[in-house]
mmCIF file of C-alpha atoms in Angstrom:
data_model
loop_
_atom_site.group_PDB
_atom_site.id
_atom_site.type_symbol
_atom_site.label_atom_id
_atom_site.label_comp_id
_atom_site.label_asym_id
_atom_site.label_seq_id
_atom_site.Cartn_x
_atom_site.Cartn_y
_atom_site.Cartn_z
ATOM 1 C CA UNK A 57 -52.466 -49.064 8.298
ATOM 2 C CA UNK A 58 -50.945 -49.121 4.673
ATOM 3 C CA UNK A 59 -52.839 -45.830 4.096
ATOM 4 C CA UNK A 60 -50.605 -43.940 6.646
ATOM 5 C CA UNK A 61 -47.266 -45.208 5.445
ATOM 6 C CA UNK A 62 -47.726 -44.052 1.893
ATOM 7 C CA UNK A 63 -48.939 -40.715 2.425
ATOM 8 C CA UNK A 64 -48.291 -38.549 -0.856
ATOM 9 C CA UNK A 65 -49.432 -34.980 -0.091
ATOM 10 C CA UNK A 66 -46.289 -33.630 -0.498
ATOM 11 C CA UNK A 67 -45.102 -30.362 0.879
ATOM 12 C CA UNK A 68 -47.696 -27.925 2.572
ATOM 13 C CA UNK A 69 -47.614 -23.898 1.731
ATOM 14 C CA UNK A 70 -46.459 -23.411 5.081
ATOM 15 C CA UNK A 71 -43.094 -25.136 4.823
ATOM 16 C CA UNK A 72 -42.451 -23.869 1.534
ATOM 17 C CA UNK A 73 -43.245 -20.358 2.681
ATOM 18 C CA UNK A 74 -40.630 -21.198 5.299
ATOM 19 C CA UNK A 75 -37.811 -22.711 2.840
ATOM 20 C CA UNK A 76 -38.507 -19.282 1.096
ATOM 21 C CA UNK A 77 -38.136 -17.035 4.338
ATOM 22 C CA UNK A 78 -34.431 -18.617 4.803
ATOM 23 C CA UNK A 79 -33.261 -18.822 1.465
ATOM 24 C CA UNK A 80 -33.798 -15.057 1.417
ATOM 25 C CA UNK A 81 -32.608 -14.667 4.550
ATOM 26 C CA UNK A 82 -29.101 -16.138 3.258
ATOM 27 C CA UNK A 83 -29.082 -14.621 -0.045
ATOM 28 C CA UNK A 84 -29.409 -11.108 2.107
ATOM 29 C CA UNK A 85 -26.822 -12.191 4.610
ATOM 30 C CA UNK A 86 -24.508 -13.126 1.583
ATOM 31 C CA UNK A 87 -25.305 -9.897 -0.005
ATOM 32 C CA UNK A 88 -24.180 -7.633 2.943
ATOM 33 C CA UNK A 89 -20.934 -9.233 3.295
ATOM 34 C CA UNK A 90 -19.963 -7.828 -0.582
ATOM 35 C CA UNK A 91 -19.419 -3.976 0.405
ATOM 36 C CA UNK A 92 -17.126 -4.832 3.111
ATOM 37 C CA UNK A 93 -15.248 -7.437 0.549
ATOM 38 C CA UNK A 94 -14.788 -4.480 -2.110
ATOM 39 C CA UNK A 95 -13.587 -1.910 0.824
ATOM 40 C CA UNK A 96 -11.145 -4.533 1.943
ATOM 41 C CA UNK A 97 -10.284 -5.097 -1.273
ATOM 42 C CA UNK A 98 -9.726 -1.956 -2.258
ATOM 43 C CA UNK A 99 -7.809 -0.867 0.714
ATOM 44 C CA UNK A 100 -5.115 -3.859 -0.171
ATOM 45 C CA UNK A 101 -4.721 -2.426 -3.319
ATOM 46 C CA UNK A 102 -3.782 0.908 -2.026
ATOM 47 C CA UNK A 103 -1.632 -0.604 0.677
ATOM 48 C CA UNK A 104 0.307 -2.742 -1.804
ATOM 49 C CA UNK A 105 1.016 -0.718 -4.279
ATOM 50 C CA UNK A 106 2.335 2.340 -1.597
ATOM 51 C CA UNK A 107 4.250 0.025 0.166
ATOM 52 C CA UNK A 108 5.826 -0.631 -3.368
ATOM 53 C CA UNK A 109 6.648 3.118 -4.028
ATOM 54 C CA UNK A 110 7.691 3.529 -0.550
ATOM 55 C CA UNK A 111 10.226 0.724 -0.356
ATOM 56 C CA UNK A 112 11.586 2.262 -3.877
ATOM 57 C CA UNK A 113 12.034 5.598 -2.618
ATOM 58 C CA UNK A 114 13.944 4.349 0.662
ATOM 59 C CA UNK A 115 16.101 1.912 -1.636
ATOM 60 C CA UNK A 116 16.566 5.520 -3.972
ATOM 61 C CA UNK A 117 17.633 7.500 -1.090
ATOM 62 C CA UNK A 118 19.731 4.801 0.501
ATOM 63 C CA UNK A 119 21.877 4.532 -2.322
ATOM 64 C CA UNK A 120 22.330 8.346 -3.041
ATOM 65 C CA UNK A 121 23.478 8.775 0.830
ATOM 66 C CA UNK A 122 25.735 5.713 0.772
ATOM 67 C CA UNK A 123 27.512 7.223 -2.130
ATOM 68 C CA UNK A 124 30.306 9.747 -1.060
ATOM 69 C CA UNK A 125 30.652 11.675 -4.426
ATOM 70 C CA UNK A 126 26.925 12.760 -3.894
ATOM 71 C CA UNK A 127 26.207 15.997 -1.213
ATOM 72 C CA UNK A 128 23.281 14.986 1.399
ATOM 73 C CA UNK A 129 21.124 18.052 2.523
ATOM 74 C CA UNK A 130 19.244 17.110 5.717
ATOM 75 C CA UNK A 131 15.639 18.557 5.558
ATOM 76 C CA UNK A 132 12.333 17.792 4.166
ATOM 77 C CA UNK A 133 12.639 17.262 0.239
ATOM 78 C CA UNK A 134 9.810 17.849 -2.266
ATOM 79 C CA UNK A 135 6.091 16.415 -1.958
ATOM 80 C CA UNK A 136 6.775 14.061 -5.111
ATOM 81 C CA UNK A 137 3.497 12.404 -6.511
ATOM 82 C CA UNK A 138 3.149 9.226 -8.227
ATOM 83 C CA UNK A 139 -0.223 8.030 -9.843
ATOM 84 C CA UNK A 140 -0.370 4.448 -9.873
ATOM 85 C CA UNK A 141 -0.324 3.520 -13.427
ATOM 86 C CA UNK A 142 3.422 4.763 -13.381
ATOM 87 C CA UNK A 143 2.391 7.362 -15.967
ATOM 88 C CA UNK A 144 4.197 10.650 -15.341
ATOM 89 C CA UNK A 145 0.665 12.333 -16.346
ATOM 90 C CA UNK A 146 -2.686 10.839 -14.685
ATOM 91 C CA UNK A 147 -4.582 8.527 -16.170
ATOM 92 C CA UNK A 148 -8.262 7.693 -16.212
ATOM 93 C CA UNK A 149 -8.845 6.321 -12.892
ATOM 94 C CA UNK A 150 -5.301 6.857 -11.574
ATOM 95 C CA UNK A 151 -4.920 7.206 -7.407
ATOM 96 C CA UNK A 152 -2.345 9.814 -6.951
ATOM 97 C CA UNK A 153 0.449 9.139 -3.771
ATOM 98 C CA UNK A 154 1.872 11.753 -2.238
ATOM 99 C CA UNK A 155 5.329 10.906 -1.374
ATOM 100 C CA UNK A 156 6.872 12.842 1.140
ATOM 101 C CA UNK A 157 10.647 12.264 2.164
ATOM 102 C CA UNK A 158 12.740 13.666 5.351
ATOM 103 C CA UNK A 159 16.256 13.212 5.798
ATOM 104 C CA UNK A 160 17.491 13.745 9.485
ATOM 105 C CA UNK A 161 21.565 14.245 10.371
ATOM 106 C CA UNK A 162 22.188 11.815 12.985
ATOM 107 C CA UNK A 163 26.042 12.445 12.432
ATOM 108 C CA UNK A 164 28.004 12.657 16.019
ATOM 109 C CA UNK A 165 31.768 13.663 16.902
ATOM 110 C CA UNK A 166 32.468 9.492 17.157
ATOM 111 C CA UNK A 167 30.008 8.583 14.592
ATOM 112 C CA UNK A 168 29.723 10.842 11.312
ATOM 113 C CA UNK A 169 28.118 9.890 8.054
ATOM 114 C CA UNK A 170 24.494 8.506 9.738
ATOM 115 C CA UNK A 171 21.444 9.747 8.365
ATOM 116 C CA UNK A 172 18.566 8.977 9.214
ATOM 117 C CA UNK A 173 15.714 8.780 6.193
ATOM 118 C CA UNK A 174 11.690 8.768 6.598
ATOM 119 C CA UNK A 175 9.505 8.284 4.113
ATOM 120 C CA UNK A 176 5.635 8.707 4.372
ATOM 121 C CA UNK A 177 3.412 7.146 1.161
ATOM 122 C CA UNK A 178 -0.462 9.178 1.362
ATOM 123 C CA UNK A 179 -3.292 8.693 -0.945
ATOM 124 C CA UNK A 180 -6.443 10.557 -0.824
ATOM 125 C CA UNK A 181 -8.834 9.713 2.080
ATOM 126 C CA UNK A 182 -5.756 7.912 4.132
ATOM 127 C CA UNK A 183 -3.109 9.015 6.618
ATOM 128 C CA UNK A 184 -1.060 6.890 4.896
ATOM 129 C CA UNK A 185 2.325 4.598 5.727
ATOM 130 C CA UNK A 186 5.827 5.140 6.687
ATOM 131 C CA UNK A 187 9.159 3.734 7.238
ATOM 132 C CA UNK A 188 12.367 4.959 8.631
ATOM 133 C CA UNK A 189 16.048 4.170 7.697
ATOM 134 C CA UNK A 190 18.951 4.442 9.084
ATOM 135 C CA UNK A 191 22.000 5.013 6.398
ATOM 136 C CA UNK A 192 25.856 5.513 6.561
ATOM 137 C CA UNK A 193 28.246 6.707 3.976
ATOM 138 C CA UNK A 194 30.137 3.446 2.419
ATOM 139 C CA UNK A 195 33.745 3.828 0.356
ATOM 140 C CA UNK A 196 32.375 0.773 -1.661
ATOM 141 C CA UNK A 197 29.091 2.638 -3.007
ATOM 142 C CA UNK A 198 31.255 5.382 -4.498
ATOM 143 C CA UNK A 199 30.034 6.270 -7.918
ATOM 144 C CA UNK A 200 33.253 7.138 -10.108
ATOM 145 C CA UNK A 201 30.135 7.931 -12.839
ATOM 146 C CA UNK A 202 28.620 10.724 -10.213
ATOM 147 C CA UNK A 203 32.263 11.878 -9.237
ATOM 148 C CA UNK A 204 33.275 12.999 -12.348
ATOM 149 C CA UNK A 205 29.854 14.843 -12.948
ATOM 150 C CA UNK A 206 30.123 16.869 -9.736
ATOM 151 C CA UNK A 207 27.451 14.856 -8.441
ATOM 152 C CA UNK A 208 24.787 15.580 -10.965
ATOM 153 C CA UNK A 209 24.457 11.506 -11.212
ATOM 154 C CA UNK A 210 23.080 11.514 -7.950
ATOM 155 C CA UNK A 211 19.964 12.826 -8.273
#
């Protein structure tokens, strides 16, 4: 009877075998999980930091139109692009963002002075994100700086 309360074999090959089978089984699971992690992590990046160069070129725009010394030409403007070191030339490993800007009359006999502003943020290998504006000329925005230079301030 004392002989089969103190049994000291230990463990047998098949349970270690076993304790092997799921710790790889884990390690694998945790390993699949990391290319989906760097994607995700990657596309955040990307997001933020166009979301950050759209929201200044909105607050850019806004401010030229709300100024009534400087002349507002509705139409598509220029493709600008931006790398995202804020380096005017690329640098190594620099996504470029297209930043394309489109500013609509919405002016009517009642209501003139509305424009309305879109701007669309694209990097390579995404459709990219937008955001529209609605903006009115304001007395109180008026530049006396862009005034006196005919309006070359308000670029």
């Amino acid at each position: 009877m004392l002989r089969s309360l103190c049994n000291k074999k230990g463990m047998g090959m098949i349970e270690v075998l076993i304790a092997l089978f799921m710790t790889v089984v884990a390690v694998l699971g945790v390993f699949s999980l990391v290319s989906p992690a760097w994607r995700t992590s990657t596309r955040s990046d990307y997001l933020g930091r166009a979301s950050g160069i759209l929201y200044e070129e909105l607050i850019r725009q806004e401010a030229r139109i709300m100024n009534p010394c400087c002349s507002v030409t509705a139409g598509a403007l220029p493709t600008v692009t931006v790398n995202s070191s804020g380096q005017t030339t690329a640098q190594a490993g620099d996504v470029q963002f297209n930043v394309n800007t489109t500013i609509t009359d919405l002016s009517t006999a009642t209501s003139p002075n509305f424009w309305g502003v879109t701007v669309r943020v694209t990097w390579p290998g995404h459709t990219g994100i937008s955001e529209s504006l609605v903006v009115s000329r304001q007395d109180g925005f008026t530049s006396t700086l862009g005034c006196a230079l005919g309006g070359t301030a308000c670029q």
